[in-house]
mmCIF file of C-alpha atoms and ligand atoms in Angstrom:
data_model
loop_
_atom_site.group_PDB
_atom_site.id
_atom_site.type_symbol
_atom_site.label_atom_id
_atom_site.label_comp_id
_atom_site.label_asym_id
_atom_site.label_seq_id
_atom_site.Cartn_x
_atom_site.Cartn_y
_atom_site.Cartn_z
ATOM 1 C CA UNK A 35 166.608 22.792 273.643
ATOM 2 C CA UNK A 36 166.772 22.856 270.578
ATOM 3 C CA UNK A 37 163.768 24.293 267.956
ATOM 4 C CA UNK A 38 162.282 24.698 264.995
ATOM 5 C CA UNK A 39 161.370 27.805 264.023
ATOM 6 C CA UNK A 40 159.532 28.965 260.266
ATOM 7 C CA UNK A 41 162.177 30.637 258.493
ATOM 8 C CA UNK A 42 161.197 31.415 255.205
ATOM 9 C CA UNK A 43 157.661 30.400 253.152
ATOM 10 C CA UNK A 44 156.669 29.730 249.352
ATOM 11 C CA UNK A 45 153.765 28.919 247.740
ATOM 12 C CA UNK A 46 153.034 28.036 244.226
ATOM 13 C CA UNK A 47 149.885 27.391 241.942
ATOM 14 C CA UNK A 48 149.229 26.039 238.838
ATOM 15 C CA UNK A 49 148.461 28.559 235.872
ATOM 16 C CA UNK A 50 145.409 27.018 234.915
ATOM 17 C CA UNK A 51 142.182 28.164 237.256
ATOM 18 C CA UNK A 52 138.888 26.103 236.760
ATOM 19 C CA UNK A 53 135.415 27.049 237.411
ATOM 20 C CA UNK A 54 132.636 24.677 239.059
ATOM 21 C CA UNK A 55 130.890 26.025 235.960
ATOM 22 C CA UNK A 56 133.136 24.525 234.088
ATOM 23 C CA UNK A 57 134.132 21.715 235.421
ATOM 24 C CA UNK A 58 129.731 21.398 234.993
ATOM 25 C CA UNK A 59 130.086 21.161 231.323
ATOM 26 C CA UNK A 60 131.679 17.956 231.182
ATOM 27 C CA UNK A 61 130.993 16.636 234.707
ATOM 28 C CA UNK A 62 126.852 15.992 235.688
ATOM 29 C CA UNK A 63 126.939 18.950 238.857
ATOM 30 C CA UNK A 64 126.484 22.618 239.253
ATOM 31 C CA UNK A 65 127.972 25.546 241.016
ATOM 32 C CA UNK A 66 125.342 25.356 243.622
ATOM 33 C CA UNK A 67 125.494 21.801 244.348
ATOM 34 C CA UNK A 68 129.677 21.886 244.804
ATOM 35 C CA UNK A 69 129.481 25.752 246.808
ATOM 36 C CA UNK A 70 126.446 24.651 249.038
ATOM 37 C CA UNK A 71 128.131 20.718 250.197
ATOM 38 C CA UNK A 72 131.255 21.671 250.155
ATOM 39 C CA UNK A 73 132.521 26.098 249.700
ATOM 40 C CA UNK A 74 134.404 25.151 246.479
ATOM 41 C CA UNK A 75 134.445 27.847 243.833
ATOM 42 C CA UNK A 76 137.440 27.348 242.216
ATOM 43 C CA UNK A 77 140.909 24.864 242.013
ATOM 44 C CA UNK A 78 144.445 25.078 239.999
ATOM 45 C CA UNK A 79 145.196 22.194 237.602
ATOM 46 C CA UNK A 80 148.528 21.621 236.678
ATOM 47 C CA UNK A 81 149.120 21.411 232.950
ATOM 48 C CA UNK A 82 150.315 18.532 230.498
ATOM 49 C CA UNK A 83 154.280 18.088 231.664
ATOM 50 C CA UNK A 84 153.910 19.787 234.853
ATOM 51 C CA UNK A 85 154.434 17.615 237.072
ATOM 52 C CA UNK A 86 154.587 17.325 241.246
ATOM 53 C CA UNK A 87 158.383 18.342 241.375
ATOM 54 C CA UNK A 88 157.714 21.351 239.324
ATOM 55 C CA UNK A 89 154.931 22.492 242.011
ATOM 56 C CA UNK A 90 157.658 21.574 244.620
ATOM 57 C CA UNK A 91 160.475 22.927 243.673
ATOM 58 C CA UNK A 92 159.009 26.603 242.607
ATOM 59 C CA UNK A 93 157.245 26.872 246.357
ATOM 60 C CA UNK A 94 160.473 25.713 247.593
ATOM 61 C CA UNK A 95 162.743 28.292 245.966
ATOM 62 C CA UNK A 96 160.100 30.500 247.024
ATOM 63 C CA UNK A 97 160.697 30.068 250.458
ATOM 64 C CA UNK A 98 164.212 30.209 250.479
ATOM 65 C CA UNK A 99 164.156 33.386 249.356
ATOM 66 C CA UNK A 100 161.951 34.416 251.910
ATOM 67 C CA UNK A 101 164.317 32.849 254.560
ATOM 68 C CA UNK A 102 167.165 34.783 252.507
ATOM 69 C CA UNK A 103 168.967 31.645 252.644
ATOM 70 C CA UNK A 104 170.834 29.944 250.001
ATOM 71 C CA UNK A 105 169.592 26.170 249.237
ATOM 72 C CA UNK A 106 173.029 24.530 249.533
ATOM 73 C CA UNK A 107 172.087 25.506 254.017
ATOM 74 C CA UNK A 108 169.819 22.814 253.168
ATOM 75 C CA UNK A 109 170.378 19.619 255.270
ATOM 76 C CA UNK A 110 166.933 18.206 255.143
ATOM 77 C CA UNK A 111 164.068 18.028 252.619
ATOM 78 C CA UNK A 112 161.274 15.895 253.473
ATOM 79 C CA UNK A 113 158.711 16.378 250.928
ATOM 80 C CA UNK A 114 154.579 15.015 251.418
ATOM 81 C CA UNK A 115 152.544 14.226 248.506
ATOM 82 C CA UNK A 116 150.500 11.513 247.403
ATOM 83 C CA UNK A 117 151.169 12.102 243.825
ATOM 84 C CA UNK A 118 154.917 11.550 243.271
ATOM 85 C CA UNK A 119 156.206 11.921 239.927
ATOM 86 C CA UNK A 120 157.563 8.696 240.276
ATOM 87 C CA UNK A 121 157.252 5.335 242.252
ATOM 88 C CA UNK A 122 160.530 5.803 242.812
ATOM 89 C CA UNK A 123 162.700 7.634 243.459
ATOM 90 C CA UNK A 124 161.107 9.843 246.693
ATOM 91 C CA UNK A 125 160.366 13.244 245.055
ATOM 92 C CA UNK A 126 161.909 15.130 246.886
ATOM 93 C CA UNK A 127 165.786 13.946 245.439
ATOM 94 C CA UNK A 128 164.007 15.723 242.473
ATOM 95 C CA UNK A 129 163.396 18.944 244.218
ATOM 96 C CA UNK A 130 166.884 18.142 245.580
ATOM 97 C CA UNK A 131 168.534 18.041 242.563
ATOM 98 C CA UNK A 132 166.934 21.177 240.780
ATOM 99 C CA UNK A 133 167.530 23.062 243.998
ATOM 100 C CA UNK A 134 171.250 22.159 243.571
ATOM 101 C CA UNK A 135 171.929 20.460 246.759
ATOM 102 C CA UNK A 136 174.502 17.272 246.959
ATOM 103 C CA UNK A 137 174.713 16.830 250.837
ATOM 104 C CA UNK A 138 172.198 15.994 253.672
ATOM 105 C CA UNK A 139 168.899 13.860 252.966
ATOM 106 C CA UNK A 140 165.922 14.372 250.729
ATOM 107 C CA UNK A 141 163.146 11.775 251.272
ATOM 108 C CA UNK A 142 158.735 11.744 250.605
ATOM 109 C CA UNK A 143 156.094 11.245 253.273
ATOM 110 C CA UNK A 144 153.126 9.467 252.054
ATOM 111 C CA UNK A 145 150.393 10.413 254.843
ATOM 112 C CA UNK A 146 148.111 11.808 252.266
ATOM 113 C CA UNK A 147 145.823 14.751 253.543
ATOM 114 C CA UNK A 148 147.985 14.721 256.930
ATOM 115 C CA UNK A 149 151.125 15.122 254.806
ATOM 116 C CA UNK A 150 152.399 18.515 255.533
ATOM 117 C CA UNK A 151 151.566 17.926 259.403
ATOM 118 C CA UNK A 152 153.238 14.824 259.434
ATOM 119 C CA UNK A 153 156.481 16.565 257.276
ATOM 120 C CA UNK A 154 156.530 19.238 260.036
ATOM 121 C CA UNK A 155 156.011 16.975 262.749
ATOM 122 C CA UNK A 156 159.205 14.506 261.093
ATOM 123 C CA UNK A 157 161.256 17.789 260.500
ATOM 124 C CA UNK A 158 161.009 19.066 264.117
ATOM 125 C CA UNK A 159 161.928 15.637 265.802
ATOM 126 C CA UNK A 160 165.285 15.999 262.966
ATOM 127 C CA UNK A 161 165.744 19.213 264.462
ATOM 128 C CA UNK A 162 165.671 19.090 268.183
ATOM 129 C CA UNK A 163 167.283 15.794 267.741
ATOM 130 C CA UNK A 164 170.401 17.395 266.436
ATOM 131 C CA UNK A 165 170.268 15.393 263.296
ATOM 132 C CA UNK A 166 169.183 18.222 261.279
ATOM 133 C CA UNK A 167 169.537 22.536 261.259
ATOM 134 C CA UNK A 168 168.047 23.408 258.478
ATOM 135 C CA UNK A 169 164.902 21.628 256.851
ATOM 136 C CA UNK A 170 162.525 22.845 253.467
ATOM 137 C CA UNK A 171 159.722 21.218 254.304
ATOM 138 C CA UNK A 172 157.160 20.712 250.937
ATOM 139 C CA UNK A 173 153.377 19.853 250.494
ATOM 140 C CA UNK A 174 152.937 19.368 246.287
ATOM 141 C CA UNK A 175 149.786 17.726 245.251
ATOM 142 C CA UNK A 176 148.411 17.396 241.303
ATOM 143 C CA UNK A 177 145.728 15.378 242.656
ATOM 144 C CA UNK A 178 143.861 15.695 238.837
ATOM 145 C CA UNK A 179 146.179 13.452 237.417
ATOM 146 C CA UNK A 180 144.558 10.578 240.048
ATOM 147 C CA UNK A 181 140.773 11.827 239.479
ATOM 148 C CA UNK A 182 137.953 9.708 238.080
ATOM 149 C CA UNK A 183 136.749 12.430 236.360
ATOM 150 C CA UNK A 184 133.610 10.783 235.543
ATOM 151 C CA UNK A 185 132.894 10.507 239.246
ATOM 152 C CA UNK A 186 130.877 13.454 240.219
ATOM 153 C CA UNK A 187 131.399 12.811 244.325
ATOM 154 C CA UNK A 188 135.211 13.336 244.070
ATOM 155 C CA UNK A 189 136.205 14.647 240.980
ATOM 156 C CA UNK A 190 134.634 18.121 242.200
ATOM 157 C CA UNK A 191 136.692 18.432 245.687
ATOM 158 C CA UNK A 192 139.895 18.446 244.844
ATOM 159 C CA UNK A 193 143.291 21.031 243.503
ATOM 160 C CA UNK A 194 146.457 20.819 242.213
ATOM 161 C CA UNK A 195 149.224 23.023 243.836
ATOM 162 C CA UNK A 196 152.327 23.502 246.310
ATOM 163 C CA UNK A 197 153.876 24.994 249.380
ATOM 164 C CA UNK A 198 157.063 25.296 251.382
ATOM 165 C CA UNK A 199 158.775 26.343 254.603
ATOM 166 C CA UNK A 200 161.949 26.866 255.456
ATOM 167 C CA UNK A 201 162.056 25.600 259.444
ATOM 168 C CA UNK A 202 165.955 26.330 261.657
ATOM 169 C CA UNK A 203 167.327 25.093 264.831
ATOM 170 C CA UNK A 204 167.227 28.052 267.230
ATOM 171 C CA UNK A 205 168.339 27.351 270.740
ATOM 172 C CA UNK A 206 166.433 28.515 273.665
ATOM 173 C CA UNK A 207 165.750 27.388 276.949
ATOM 174 C CA UNK A 208 163.828 24.814 278.450
ATOM 175 C CA UNK A 209 161.319 27.157 279.693
ATOM 176 C CA UNK A 210 160.826 29.633 276.500
ATOM 177 C CA UNK A 211 157.271 28.683 275.769
ATOM 178 C CA UNK A 212 156.422 32.677 274.572
ATOM 179 C CA UNK A 213 159.150 32.323 271.853
ATOM 180 C CA UNK A 214 158.710 31.529 268.089
ATOM 181 C CA UNK A 215 159.038 27.881 267.453
ATOM 182 C CA UNK A 216 156.630 24.611 267.258
ATOM 183 C CA UNK A 217 155.534 24.185 270.565
ATOM 184 C CA UNK A 218 153.525 21.294 270.425
ATOM 185 C CA UNK A 219 153.081 18.178 267.551
ATOM 186 C CA UNK A 220 150.409 15.637 267.457
ATOM 187 C CA UNK A 221 149.886 12.371 265.204
ATOM 188 C CA UNK A 222 147.654 10.283 264.668
ATOM 189 C CA UNK A 223 146.584 7.476 262.680
ATOM 190 C CA UNK A 224 143.830 4.627 262.832
ATOM 191 C CA UNK A 225 144.094 1.911 259.897
ATOM 192 C CA UNK A 226 140.471 0.573 260.078
ATOM 193 C CA UNK A 227 139.606 3.283 257.673
ATOM 194 C CA UNK A 228 142.093 2.094 255.400
ATOM 195 C CA UNK A 229 139.624 1.554 252.759
ATOM 196 C CA UNK A 230 137.182 4.529 253.495
ATOM 197 C CA UNK A 231 139.671 6.817 251.628
ATOM 198 C CA UNK A 232 142.375 4.883 248.765
ATOM 199 C CA UNK A 233 143.483 4.635 245.783
ATOM 200 C CA UNK A 234 142.164 1.746 243.203
ATOM 201 C CA UNK A 235 146.091 1.463 242.263
ATOM 202 C CA UNK A 236 149.031 0.699 242.901
ATOM 203 C CA UNK A 237 152.773 -0.854 241.987
ATOM 204 C CA UNK A 238 152.168 -4.065 244.035
ATOM 205 C CA UNK A 239 148.868 -3.997 244.249
ATOM 206 C CA UNK A 240 147.337 -3.579 240.153
ATOM 207 C CA UNK A 241 150.584 -2.835 238.697
ATOM 208 C CA UNK A 242 148.866 1.378 238.067
ATOM 209 C CA UNK A 243 148.398 4.346 239.469
ATOM 210 C CA UNK A 244 144.562 3.876 240.447
ATOM 211 C CA UNK A 245 142.171 6.337 240.970
ATOM 212 C CA UNK A 246 140.869 8.037 244.399
ATOM 213 C CA UNK A 247 137.803 6.379 245.515
ATOM 214 C CA UNK A 248 135.964 7.871 248.753
ATOM 215 C CA UNK A 249 132.906 7.536 251.285
ATOM 216 C CA UNK A 250 131.975 10.319 251.479
ATOM 217 C CA UNK A 251 129.699 10.584 254.479
ATOM 218 C CA UNK A 252 131.986 8.156 256.619
ATOM 219 C CA UNK A 253 135.014 10.653 255.613
ATOM 220 C CA UNK A 254 132.899 13.684 256.783
ATOM 221 C CA UNK A 255 131.205 11.616 260.236
ATOM 222 C CA UNK A 256 135.671 10.777 261.360
ATOM 223 C CA UNK A 257 136.519 14.219 260.174
ATOM 224 C CA UNK A 258 135.454 16.727 262.929
ATOM 225 C CA UNK A 259 136.105 14.049 265.898
ATOM 226 C CA UNK A 260 139.703 13.233 264.827
ATOM 227 C CA UNK A 261 140.356 16.476 264.455
ATOM 228 C CA UNK A 262 138.605 18.049 267.253
ATOM 229 C CA UNK A 263 140.353 15.483 269.768
ATOM 230 C CA UNK A 264 144.312 16.212 268.370
ATOM 231 C CA UNK A 265 143.552 19.310 268.598
ATOM 232 C CA UNK A 266 142.540 19.516 271.863
ATOM 233 C CA UNK A 267 145.298 17.402 272.591
ATOM 234 C CA UNK A 268 147.826 19.775 271.170
ATOM 235 C CA UNK A 269 146.950 22.287 273.286
ATOM 236 C CA UNK A 270 146.806 20.062 276.402
ATOM 237 C CA UNK A 271 150.670 19.718 275.320
ATOM 238 C CA UNK A 272 151.495 22.984 275.277
ATOM 239 C CA UNK A 273 149.837 24.224 278.305
ATOM 240 C CA UNK A 274 147.248 26.685 276.038
ATOM 241 C CA UNK A 275 143.382 26.850 275.648
ATOM 242 C CA UNK A 276 141.560 27.038 272.280
ATOM 243 C CA UNK A 277 140.984 31.091 273.908
ATOM 244 C CA UNK A 278 144.368 31.596 273.196
ATOM 245 C CA UNK A 279 144.686 30.581 269.526
ATOM 246 C CA UNK A 280 145.161 33.593 267.250
ATOM 247 C CA UNK A 281 145.304 31.559 264.565
ATOM 248 C CA UNK A 282 143.433 28.750 262.510
ATOM 249 C CA UNK A 283 144.901 27.264 259.414
ATOM 250 C CA UNK A 284 143.525 24.207 259.195
ATOM 251 C CA UNK A 285 143.445 21.866 256.476
ATOM 252 C CA UNK A 286 141.031 22.527 253.589
ATOM 253 C CA UNK A 287 138.903 19.467 253.089
ATOM 254 C CA UNK A 288 135.399 21.577 253.373
ATOM 255 C CA UNK A 289 133.968 24.445 254.243
ATOM 256 C CA UNK A 290 131.452 22.514 256.844
ATOM 257 C CA UNK A 291 134.331 20.648 258.373
ATOM 258 C CA UNK A 292 135.813 23.713 258.937
ATOM 259 C CA UNK A 293 132.843 25.235 261.329
ATOM 260 C CA UNK A 294 132.249 21.994 262.370
ATOM 261 C CA UNK A 295 136.080 21.147 264.153
ATOM 262 C CA UNK A 296 135.915 25.476 264.865
ATOM 263 C CA UNK A 297 132.440 24.810 266.945
ATOM 264 C CA UNK A 298 133.843 21.567 268.454
ATOM 265 C CA UNK A 299 136.529 23.124 270.105
ATOM 266 C CA UNK A 300 134.779 26.646 270.726
ATOM 267 C CA UNK A 301 137.074 28.362 268.191
ATOM 268 C CA UNK A 302 135.891 32.137 267.145
ATOM 269 C CA UNK A 303 135.739 31.198 262.746
ATOM 270 C CA UNK A 304 136.723 34.992 262.665
ATOM 271 C CA UNK A 305 140.609 33.508 263.956
ATOM 272 C CA UNK A 306 139.971 30.549 261.034
ATOM 273 C CA UNK A 307 142.347 30.970 257.416
ATOM 274 C CA UNK A 308 139.998 29.649 254.585
ATOM 275 C CA UNK A 309 141.580 28.668 251.093
ATOM 276 C CA UNK A 310 138.428 25.771 250.405
ATOM 277 C CA UNK A 311 136.718 28.169 247.957
ATOM 278 C CA UNK A 312 139.908 28.916 245.589
ATOM 279 C CA UNK A 313 142.122 25.699 246.393
ATOM 280 C CA UNK A 314 140.181 23.089 246.366
ATOM 281 C CA UNK A 315 141.337 20.085 248.763
ATOM 282 C CA UNK A 316 144.777 20.162 247.763
ATOM 283 C CA UNK A 317 146.052 17.200 249.868
ATOM 284 C CA UNK A 318 149.490 17.699 251.255
ATOM 285 C CA UNK A 319 149.891 21.429 249.473
ATOM 286 C CA UNK A 320 146.225 22.672 251.845
ATOM 287 C CA UNK A 321 147.865 23.519 254.664
ATOM 288 C CA UNK A 322 151.202 25.452 253.329
ATOM 289 C CA UNK A 323 149.438 27.036 251.004
ATOM 290 C CA UNK A 324 146.854 28.082 253.241
ATOM 291 C CA UNK A 325 149.409 29.744 255.639
ATOM 292 C CA UNK A 326 150.429 31.702 252.499
ATOM 293 C CA UNK A 327 147.293 32.953 251.861
ATOM 294 C CA UNK A 328 147.160 34.384 255.310
ATOM 295 C CA UNK A 329 150.974 35.896 255.276
ATOM 296 C CA UNK A 330 149.464 37.839 252.118
ATOM 297 C CA UNK A 331 146.489 38.837 253.649
ATOM 298 C CA UNK A 332 148.444 40.044 256.965
ATOM 299 C CA UNK A 333 146.980 37.855 259.647
ATOM 300 C CA UNK A 334 150.327 36.297 260.283
ATOM 301 C CA UNK A 335 152.169 37.928 262.540
ATOM 302 C CA UNK A 336 154.717 37.708 264.311
ATOM 303 C CA UNK A 337 154.300 36.565 268.179
ATOM 304 C CA UNK A 338 150.876 34.636 266.880
ATOM 305 C CA UNK A 339 149.749 31.647 268.109
ATOM 306 C CA UNK A 340 148.932 29.848 265.224
ATOM 307 C CA UNK A 341 147.408 26.104 265.431
ATOM 308 C CA UNK A 342 147.761 23.733 261.962
ATOM 309 C CA UNK A 343 146.221 20.082 261.826
ATOM 310 C CA UNK A 344 144.695 17.920 258.628
ATOM 311 C CA UNK A 345 143.168 14.499 258.362
ATOM 312 C CA UNK A 346 143.340 12.577 255.167
ATOM 313 C CA UNK A 347 143.428 8.948 253.848
ATOM 314 C CA UNK A 348 144.404 5.682 256.483
ATOM 315 C CA UNK A 349 143.000 7.541 258.162
ATOM 316 C CA UNK A 350 146.091 9.769 259.297
ATOM 317 C CA UNK A 351 145.340 13.104 261.087
ATOM 318 C CA UNK A 352 147.335 15.354 263.359
ATOM 319 C CA UNK A 353 148.049 18.985 265.048
ATOM 320 C CA UNK A 354 150.219 21.064 265.115
ATOM 321 C CA UNK A 355 150.755 24.064 267.283
ATOM 322 C CA UNK A 356 154.041 27.688 266.821
ATOM 323 C CA UNK A 357 154.649 30.985 268.311
ATOM 324 C CA UNK A 358 155.282 32.654 264.226
HETATM 325 N N1 ACO B 106 127.140 17.295 241.994
HETATM 326 C C1 ACO B 106 126.091 16.600 242.229
HETATM 327 N N2 ACO B 106 125.327 16.408 242.627
HETATM 328 C C2 ACO B 106 126.429 14.938 243.287
HETATM 329 C C3 ACO B 106 127.262 15.307 243.399
HETATM 330 C C4 ACO B 106 127.961 16.605 242.199
HETATM 331 N N3 ACO B 106 129.840 16.401 242.257
HETATM 332 N N4 ACO B 106 128.131 14.292 244.326
HETATM 333 C C5 ACO B 106 127.378 13.599 244.966
HETATM 334 N N5 ACO B 106 125.673 13.783 244.411
HETATM 335 C C6 ACO B 106 124.602 13.614 244.157
HETATM 336 C C7 ACO B 106 124.306 12.216 244.738
HETATM 337 O O1 ACO B 106 125.135 11.358 243.519
HETATM 338 C C8 ACO B 106 123.967 11.924 245.804
HETATM 339 O O2 ACO B 106 122.617 11.709 244.765
HETATM 340 P P1 ACO B 106 121.350 11.035 244.935
HETATM 341 O O3 ACO B 106 120.588 11.467 246.854
HETATM 342 O O4 ACO B 106 119.970 11.056 244.508
HETATM 343 O O5 ACO B 106 122.074 9.413 245.865
HETATM 344 C C9 ACO B 106 122.960 13.529 246.312
HETATM 345 O O6 ACO B 106 124.178 13.703 245.918
HETATM 346 C C10 ACO B 106 124.394 13.043 248.286
HETATM 347 O O7 ACO B 106 125.563 12.177 247.569
HETATM 348 P P2 ACO B 106 126.265 12.257 249.211
HETATM 349 O O8 ACO B 106 127.902 11.696 248.922
HETATM 350 O O9 ACO B 106 125.753 11.857 250.052
HETATM 351 O O10 ACO B 106 126.660 13.973 249.348
HETATM 352 P P3 ACO B 106 127.179 14.564 250.436
HETATM 353 O O11 ACO B 106 125.826 15.172 250.961
HETATM 354 O O12 ACO B 106 128.255 13.377 251.799
HETATM 355 O O13 ACO B 106 128.137 15.522 249.738
HETATM 356 C C11 ACO B 106 130.687 15.290 250.251
HETATM 357 C C12 ACO B 106 128.990 14.606 249.408
HETATM 358 C C13 ACO B 106 130.631 16.857 249.759
HETATM 359 C C14 ACO B 106 131.785 15.005 249.484
HETATM 360 C C15 ACO B 106 130.766 14.963 252.156
HETATM 361 O O14 ACO B 106 130.013 14.007 251.838
HETATM 362 C C16 ACO B 106 132.047 15.226 252.117
HETATM 363 O O15 ACO B 106 132.688 16.315 252.292
HETATM 364 N N6 ACO B 106 132.895 14.214 253.008
HETATM 365 C C17 ACO B 106 134.023 14.949 253.367
HETATM 366 C C18 ACO B 106 134.584 14.291 252.636
HETATM 367 C C19 ACO B 106 136.247 14.787 252.361
HETATM 368 O O16 ACO B 106 135.945 16.135 252.389
HETATM 369 N N7 ACO B 106 137.172 14.022 251.551
HETATM 370 C C20 ACO B 106 138.228 14.728 250.822
HETATM 371 C C21 ACO B 106 139.150 14.232 251.559
HETATM 372 S S1 ACO B 106 139.791 13.841 253.518
HETATM 373 C C22 ACO B 106 139.953 15.269 254.298
HETATM 374 O O17 ACO B 106 140.679 15.926 253.470
HETATM 375 C C23 ACO B 106 139.931 15.687 255.819
#
């Protein structure tokens, strides 16, 4: 059987970090309110003329460097984003061109904050079925461009950034569960909740880009339950329990969601990677950005069992269990 192994990891944050205090000069909010409700202290904001593709390309280059792999070995690029450069073509094709790749395929995935988990799961399926061998999975966002900066209930929560991994196929024995690579993936969605978190524009409906709208309390209510249940299903699929997990790398939306989820499935909070304070919610970029921080801090060790999860608009949610 073919298993997808993470061979390289790269991240990129725009240079400019905006603190809560800076935001409070323009929006009726305070550092105290934001930190208490969300754990966010600052977020990075892309410079004028800096697009989602630019962040994605930089993260992808760093991931390829980390893997020691020439870009031309990549035969699939999956870019998770809700803030593409253009309605079409896929921003993944801009990344492909910038990296000098002319073979294989490149496409975008739209699952909002769950995008990276959806991308990893899709890449895993391509690798397992033999349709791809070396896949770049990227989460990249410029959410600052779809925020209503008059809406204090949403504009304080999000930030820009990108993260990427290189996944490669490795042949392993069916019973090999101790080896590295992706062990289990679960994706879910429930479109009944599509109006709880959405953008109020689009090419087919308004011919405008629109702004992010959210019923924060409703999202919060569903987040802990959905995330905990999909994590549990993923652990069961792999035949392991929450206490076996060495590192939990969740989507970074809100510190209170992370605390609630860890409590619900009985995960030691010391094993949770937390970057929401420095990055805010970077949507599809948040999980690979958090992986990058964990790697920098030496918290990702070979052989570690790592659980990733995310939930976002749709609602969409999912989890991936892998051995580092
Ligand atoms: N600064 C100061 N006051 C604010 C701000 C702000 N930035 N935003 C809202 N308020 C005020 C409101 O106006 C309201 O005032 P009022 O009582 O006078 O009417 C009060 O604070 C409470 O507002 P709520 O919206 O009820 O605040 P809540 O406690 O629900 O916190 C929050 C809001 C932080 C958005 C919370 O609902 C939340 O975290 N929800 C989850 C949303 C999320 O994480 N979304 C990310 C995308 S989905 C995902 O990634 C999982």
